[in-house]
Short mmCIF file of C-alpha atoms in Angstrom, two decimals:
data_model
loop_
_atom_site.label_atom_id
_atom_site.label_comp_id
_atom_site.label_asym_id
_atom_site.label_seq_id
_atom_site.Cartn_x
_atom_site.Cartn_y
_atom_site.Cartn_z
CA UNK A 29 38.35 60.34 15.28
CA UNK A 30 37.37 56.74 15.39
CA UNK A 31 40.39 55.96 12.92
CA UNK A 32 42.73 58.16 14.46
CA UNK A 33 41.86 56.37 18.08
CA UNK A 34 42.60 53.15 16.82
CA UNK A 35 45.89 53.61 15.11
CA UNK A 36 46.98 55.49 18.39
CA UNK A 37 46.22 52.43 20.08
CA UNK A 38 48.26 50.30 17.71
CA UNK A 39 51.26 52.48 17.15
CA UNK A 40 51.53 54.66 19.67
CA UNK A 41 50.82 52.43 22.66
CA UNK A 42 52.01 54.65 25.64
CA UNK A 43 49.69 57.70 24.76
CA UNK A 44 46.13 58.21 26.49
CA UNK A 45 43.11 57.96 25.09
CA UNK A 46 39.81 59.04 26.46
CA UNK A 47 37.53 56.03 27.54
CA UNK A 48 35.27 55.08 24.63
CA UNK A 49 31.69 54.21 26.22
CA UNK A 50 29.38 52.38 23.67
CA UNK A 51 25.75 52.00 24.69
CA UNK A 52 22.80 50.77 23.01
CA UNK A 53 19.11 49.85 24.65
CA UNK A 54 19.10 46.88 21.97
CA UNK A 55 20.66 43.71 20.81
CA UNK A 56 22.44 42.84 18.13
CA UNK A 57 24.38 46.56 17.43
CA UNK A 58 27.60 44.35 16.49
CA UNK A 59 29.22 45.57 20.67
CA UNK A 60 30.30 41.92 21.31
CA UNK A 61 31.77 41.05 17.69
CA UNK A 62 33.84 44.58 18.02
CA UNK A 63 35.12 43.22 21.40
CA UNK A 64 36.17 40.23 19.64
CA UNK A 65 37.50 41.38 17.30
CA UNK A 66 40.01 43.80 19.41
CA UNK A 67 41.18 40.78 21.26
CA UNK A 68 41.87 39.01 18.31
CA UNK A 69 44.18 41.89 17.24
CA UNK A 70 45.45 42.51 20.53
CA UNK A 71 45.77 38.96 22.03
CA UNK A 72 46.82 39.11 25.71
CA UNK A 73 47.04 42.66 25.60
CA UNK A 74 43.65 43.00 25.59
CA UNK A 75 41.13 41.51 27.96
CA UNK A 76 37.20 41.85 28.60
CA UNK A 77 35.71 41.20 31.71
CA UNK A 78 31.96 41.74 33.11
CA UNK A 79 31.42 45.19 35.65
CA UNK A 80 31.92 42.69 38.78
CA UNK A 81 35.55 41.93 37.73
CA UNK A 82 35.84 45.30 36.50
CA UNK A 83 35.44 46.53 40.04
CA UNK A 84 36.82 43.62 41.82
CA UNK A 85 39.82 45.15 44.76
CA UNK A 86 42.16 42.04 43.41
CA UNK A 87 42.79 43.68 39.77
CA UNK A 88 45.94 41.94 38.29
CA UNK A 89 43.49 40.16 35.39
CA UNK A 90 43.60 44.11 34.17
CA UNK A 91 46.26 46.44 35.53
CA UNK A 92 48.90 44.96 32.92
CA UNK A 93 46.67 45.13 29.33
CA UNK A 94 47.05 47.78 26.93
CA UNK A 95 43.15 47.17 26.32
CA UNK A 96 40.04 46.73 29.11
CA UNK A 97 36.34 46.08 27.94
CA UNK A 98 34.42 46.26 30.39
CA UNK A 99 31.04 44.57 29.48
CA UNK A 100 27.66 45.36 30.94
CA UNK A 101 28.66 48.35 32.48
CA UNK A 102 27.20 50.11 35.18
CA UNK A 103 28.67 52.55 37.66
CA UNK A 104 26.31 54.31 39.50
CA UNK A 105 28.44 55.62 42.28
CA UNK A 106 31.26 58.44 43.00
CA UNK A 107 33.73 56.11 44.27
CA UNK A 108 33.47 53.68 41.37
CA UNK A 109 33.57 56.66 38.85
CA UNK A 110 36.70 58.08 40.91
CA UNK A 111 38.58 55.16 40.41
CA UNK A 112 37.78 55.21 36.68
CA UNK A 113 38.39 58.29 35.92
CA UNK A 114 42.04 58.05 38.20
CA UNK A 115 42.88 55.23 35.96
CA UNK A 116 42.31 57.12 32.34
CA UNK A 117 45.19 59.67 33.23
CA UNK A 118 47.10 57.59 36.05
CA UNK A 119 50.93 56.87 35.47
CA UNK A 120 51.13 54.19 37.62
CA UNK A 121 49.12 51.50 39.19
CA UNK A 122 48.63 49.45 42.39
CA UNK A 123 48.49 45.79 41.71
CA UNK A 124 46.52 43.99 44.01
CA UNK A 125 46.55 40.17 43.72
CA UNK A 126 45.07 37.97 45.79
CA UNK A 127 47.00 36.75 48.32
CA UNK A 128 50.33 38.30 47.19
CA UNK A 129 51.62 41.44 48.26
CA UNK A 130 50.69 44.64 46.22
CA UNK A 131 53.18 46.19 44.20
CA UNK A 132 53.45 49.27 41.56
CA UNK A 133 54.00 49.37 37.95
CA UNK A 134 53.26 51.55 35.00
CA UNK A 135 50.09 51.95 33.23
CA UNK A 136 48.97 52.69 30.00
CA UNK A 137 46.00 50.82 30.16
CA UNK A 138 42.46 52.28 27.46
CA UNK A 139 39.23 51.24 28.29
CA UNK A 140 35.98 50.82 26.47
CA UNK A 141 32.91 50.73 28.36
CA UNK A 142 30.03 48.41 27.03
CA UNK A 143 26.43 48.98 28.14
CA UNK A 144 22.24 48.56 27.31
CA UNK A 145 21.32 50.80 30.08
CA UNK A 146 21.82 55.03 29.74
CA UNK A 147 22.92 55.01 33.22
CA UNK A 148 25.76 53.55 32.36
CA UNK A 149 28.40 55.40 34.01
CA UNK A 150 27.21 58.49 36.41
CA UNK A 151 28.54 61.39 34.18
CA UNK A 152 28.40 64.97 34.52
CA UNK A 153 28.53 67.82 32.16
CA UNK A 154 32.27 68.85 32.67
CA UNK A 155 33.77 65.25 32.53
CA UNK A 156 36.43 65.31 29.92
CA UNK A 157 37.43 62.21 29.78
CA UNK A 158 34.55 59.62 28.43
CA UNK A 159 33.79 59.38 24.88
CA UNK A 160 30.15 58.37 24.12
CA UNK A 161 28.43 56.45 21.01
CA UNK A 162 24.87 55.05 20.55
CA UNK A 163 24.85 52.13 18.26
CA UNK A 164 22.19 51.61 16.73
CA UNK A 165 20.76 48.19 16.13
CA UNK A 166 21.52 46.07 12.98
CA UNK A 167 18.56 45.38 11.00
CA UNK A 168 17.82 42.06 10.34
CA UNK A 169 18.17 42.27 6.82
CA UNK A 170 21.54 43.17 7.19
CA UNK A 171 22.71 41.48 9.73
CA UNK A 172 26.21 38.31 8.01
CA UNK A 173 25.67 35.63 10.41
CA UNK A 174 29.54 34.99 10.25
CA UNK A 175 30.24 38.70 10.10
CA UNK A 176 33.17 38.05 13.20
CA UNK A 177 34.76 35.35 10.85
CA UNK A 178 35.23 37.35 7.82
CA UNK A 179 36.61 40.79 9.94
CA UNK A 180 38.98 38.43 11.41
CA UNK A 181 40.52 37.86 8.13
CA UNK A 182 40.54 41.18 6.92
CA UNK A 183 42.69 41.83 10.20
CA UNK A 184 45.80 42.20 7.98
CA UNK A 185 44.72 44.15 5.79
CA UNK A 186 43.38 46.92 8.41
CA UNK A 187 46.51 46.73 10.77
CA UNK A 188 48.41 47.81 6.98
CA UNK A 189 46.26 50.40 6.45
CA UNK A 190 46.78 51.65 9.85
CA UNK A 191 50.24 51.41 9.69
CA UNK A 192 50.01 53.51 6.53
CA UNK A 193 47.76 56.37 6.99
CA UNK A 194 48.25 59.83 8.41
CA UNK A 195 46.79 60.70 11.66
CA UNK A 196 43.96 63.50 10.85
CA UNK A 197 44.26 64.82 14.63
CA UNK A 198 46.79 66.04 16.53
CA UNK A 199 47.39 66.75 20.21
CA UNK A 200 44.87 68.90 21.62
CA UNK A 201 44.64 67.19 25.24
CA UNK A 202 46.12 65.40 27.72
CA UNK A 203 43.83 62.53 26.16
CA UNK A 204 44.99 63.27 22.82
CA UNK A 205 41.91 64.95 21.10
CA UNK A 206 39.87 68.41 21.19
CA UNK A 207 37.69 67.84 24.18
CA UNK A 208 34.62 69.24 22.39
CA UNK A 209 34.67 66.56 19.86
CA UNK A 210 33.48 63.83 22.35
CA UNK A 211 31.63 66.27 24.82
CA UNK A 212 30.21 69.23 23.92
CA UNK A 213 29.73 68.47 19.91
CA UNK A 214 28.17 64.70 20.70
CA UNK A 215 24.64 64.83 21.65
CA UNK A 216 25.00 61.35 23.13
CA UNK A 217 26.99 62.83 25.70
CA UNK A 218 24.85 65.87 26.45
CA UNK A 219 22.01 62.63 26.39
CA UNK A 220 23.83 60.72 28.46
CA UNK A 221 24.79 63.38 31.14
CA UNK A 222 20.88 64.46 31.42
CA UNK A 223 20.23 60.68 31.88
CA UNK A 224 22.27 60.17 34.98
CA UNK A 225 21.33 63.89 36.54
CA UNK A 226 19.73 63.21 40.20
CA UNK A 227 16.22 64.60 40.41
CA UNK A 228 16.79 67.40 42.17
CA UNK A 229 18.65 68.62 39.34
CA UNK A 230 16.14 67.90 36.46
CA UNK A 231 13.81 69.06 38.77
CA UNK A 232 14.98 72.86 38.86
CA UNK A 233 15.63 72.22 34.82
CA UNK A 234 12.22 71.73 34.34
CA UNK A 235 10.94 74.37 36.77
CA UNK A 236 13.36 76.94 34.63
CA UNK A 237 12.42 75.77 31.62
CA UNK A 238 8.81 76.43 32.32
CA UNK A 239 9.04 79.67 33.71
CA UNK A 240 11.22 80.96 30.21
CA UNK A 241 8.04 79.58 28.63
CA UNK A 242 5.68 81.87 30.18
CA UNK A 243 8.47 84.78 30.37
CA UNK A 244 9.54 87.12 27.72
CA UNK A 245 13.29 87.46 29.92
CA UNK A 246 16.36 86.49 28.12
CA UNK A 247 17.44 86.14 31.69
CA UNK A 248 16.30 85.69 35.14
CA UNK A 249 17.77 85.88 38.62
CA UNK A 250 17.97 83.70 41.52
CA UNK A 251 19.73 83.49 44.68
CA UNK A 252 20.94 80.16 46.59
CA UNK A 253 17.62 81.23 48.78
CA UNK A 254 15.42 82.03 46.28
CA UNK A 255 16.04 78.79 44.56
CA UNK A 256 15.17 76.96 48.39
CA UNK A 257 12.05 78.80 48.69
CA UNK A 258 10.81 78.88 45.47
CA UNK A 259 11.72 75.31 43.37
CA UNK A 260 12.23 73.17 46.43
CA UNK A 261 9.69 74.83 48.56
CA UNK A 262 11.96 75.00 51.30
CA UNK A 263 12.49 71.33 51.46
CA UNK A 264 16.12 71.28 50.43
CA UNK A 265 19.54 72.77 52.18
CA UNK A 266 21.56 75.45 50.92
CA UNK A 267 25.04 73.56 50.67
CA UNK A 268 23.31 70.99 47.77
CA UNK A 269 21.51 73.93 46.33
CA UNK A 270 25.47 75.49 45.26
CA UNK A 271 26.24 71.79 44.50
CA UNK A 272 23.70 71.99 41.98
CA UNK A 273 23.95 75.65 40.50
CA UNK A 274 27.92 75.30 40.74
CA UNK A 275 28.81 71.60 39.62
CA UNK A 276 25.51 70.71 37.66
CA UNK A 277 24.74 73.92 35.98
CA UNK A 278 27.76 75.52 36.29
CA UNK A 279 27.48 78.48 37.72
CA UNK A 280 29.06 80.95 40.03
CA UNK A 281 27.27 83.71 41.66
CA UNK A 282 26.84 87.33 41.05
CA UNK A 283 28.22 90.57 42.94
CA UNK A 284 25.96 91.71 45.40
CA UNK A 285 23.16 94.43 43.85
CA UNK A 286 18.95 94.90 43.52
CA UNK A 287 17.23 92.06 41.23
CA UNK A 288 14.16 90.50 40.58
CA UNK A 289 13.29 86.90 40.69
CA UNK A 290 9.90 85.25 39.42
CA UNK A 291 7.27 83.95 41.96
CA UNK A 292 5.18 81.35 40.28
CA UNK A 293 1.43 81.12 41.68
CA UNK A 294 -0.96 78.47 40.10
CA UNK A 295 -4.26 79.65 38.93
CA UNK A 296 -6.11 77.21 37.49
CA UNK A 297 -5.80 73.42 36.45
CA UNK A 298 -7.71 71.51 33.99
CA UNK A 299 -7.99 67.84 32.14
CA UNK A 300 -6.93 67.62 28.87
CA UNK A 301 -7.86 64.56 26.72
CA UNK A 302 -4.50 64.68 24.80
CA UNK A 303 -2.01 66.17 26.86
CA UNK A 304 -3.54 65.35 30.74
CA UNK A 305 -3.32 67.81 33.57
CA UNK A 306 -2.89 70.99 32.32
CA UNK A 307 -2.17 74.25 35.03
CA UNK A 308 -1.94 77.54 33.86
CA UNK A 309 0.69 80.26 35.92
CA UNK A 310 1.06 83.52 36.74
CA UNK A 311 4.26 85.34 37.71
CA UNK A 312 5.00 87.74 39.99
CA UNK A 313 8.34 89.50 40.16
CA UNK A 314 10.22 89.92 43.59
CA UNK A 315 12.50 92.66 44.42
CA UNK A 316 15.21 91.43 46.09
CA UNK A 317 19.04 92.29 47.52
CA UNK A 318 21.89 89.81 47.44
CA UNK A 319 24.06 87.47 45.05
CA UNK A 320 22.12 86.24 42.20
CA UNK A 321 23.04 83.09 39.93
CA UNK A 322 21.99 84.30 36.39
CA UNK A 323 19.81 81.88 34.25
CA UNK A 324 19.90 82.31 30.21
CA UNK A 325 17.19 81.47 28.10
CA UNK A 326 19.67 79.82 25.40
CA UNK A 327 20.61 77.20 28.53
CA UNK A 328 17.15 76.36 29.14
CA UNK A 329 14.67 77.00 26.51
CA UNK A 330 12.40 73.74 24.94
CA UNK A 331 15.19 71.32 27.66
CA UNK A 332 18.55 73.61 25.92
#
């Protein structure tokens, strides 16, 4: 895929490309000579610029480059992922420069997404459009001092092999590949999305993931309420609670019938030297009427 992304890029300039987001707690993973690198090939068609001018309202240093590299990335908010995600598939652009007036043009703009921290952009599980790597650090061993200096001159060389190799993918997407290749098969993204979950959402993870441990169910049942009264304790409203089983989890409610959800009572808590505070539960099972969600053991078992 990697291959196949950057020939794209070189040949077939027009056609979109998912964002490629590269993250790495450490330092030297080789992020900043890649970056290089690209410029080199791509001169003023590519550009890099730190999350500040990536975000900046007054974005004619970007709206005209084939390439973006955005580095030290972090969006943490809706609006900020909004307009990111807008650009990947937009047609067209507003120009904004600074005191000039605004004006349209077409965009075919990629972007690559640079980052130490896992929060790095605020993903969830049904984004399609964000392609995630971990790059692991370099060992020192390993690591050319003048590493940059001697890919720059093999920068003929790869634009001719490029030029001369056949694509291995073919259209799949509106961003070019199979979707599953950068989401669902890349456990950096399934990483990545858990990373940036808010807590109320790891929160009823956890709570389901303990009560399949103490269950023999290959599937339990709760409703919007039950989930209220028995996770949050009440101390949560009903409209986030579908935000969470519908956008986060994803999904959608049962028809209305008789079901049983678990009750969860704590009867006893000890020390442990190894492990800490240890409680042990029981569970009692509720007869109830309404419109369950249904919860699978395959989604949830061991943090699934």
């Amino acid at each position: 895929m990697a291959l196949d992304y950057f020939q794209i890029l070189l040949l077939y300039p027009t056609e979109r490309l998912p964002v490629f987001a590269a993250f790495s707690p450490e330092n030297t993973t080789g992020k900043s000579t890649l970056a290089n690198l690209v410029i080199q090939i791509f001169g003023d068609n590519a550009v890099s610029v730190n999350a500040a001018e990536f975000q900046d309202k007054f974005n004619d240093s970007i709206s005209s480059r084939l390439l973006v590299i955005c580095d030290e990335t972090l969006i943490d908010n809706d609006a900020g992922m909004d307009r990111l995600k807008n650009l990947v598939t937009a047609k067209q652009v507003l120009v904004n420069p600074k005191g000039l007036a605004k004006y349209t043009i077409d965009h075919f703009a990629k972007y690559w997404m640079f980052s130490n921290r896992p929060n790095m952009l605020k993903v969830v599980k049904y984004d399609e459009r964000f392609w995630f790597r971990r790059i692991s650090a370099i060992p020192k061993g390993d690591q050319i001092p003048d590493m940059e200096q001697l890919m720059a001159s093999e920068i003929p060389a790869f634009l001719h092999f490029l030029r001369n190799r056949k694509l291995v993918t073919t259209t799949k997407s509106r961003l070019r590949f199979d979707v599953s290749l950068y989401t669902s098969a890349n456990p950096t993204f399934a990483d990545m999305v858990e990373k940036n979950e808010p807590r109320d959402v790891r929160q009823l993870r956890h709570a389901l993931e303990s009560i399949f441990e103490e269950s023999e169910d290959d599937a339990i049942f709760f409703s919007r309420e039950d989930v209220k009264t028995e996770i949050f304790s009440g101390k949560i409203d009903l409209g986030r609670v579908k935000d969470i089983l519908q956008d986060y989890l994803g999904l959608k409610p049962l028809e209305k019938q008789r079901y049983k959800y678990p009750r969860r009572t704590l009867i006893a808590k000890r020390e442990d030297a190894d492990s800490g505070l240890e409680e042990t539960m029981s569970i009692q099972w509720i007869r109830a009427q309404g419109r369950p969600y249904q919860f699978d053991r395959k989604l949830f078992e061991n943090g699934g």
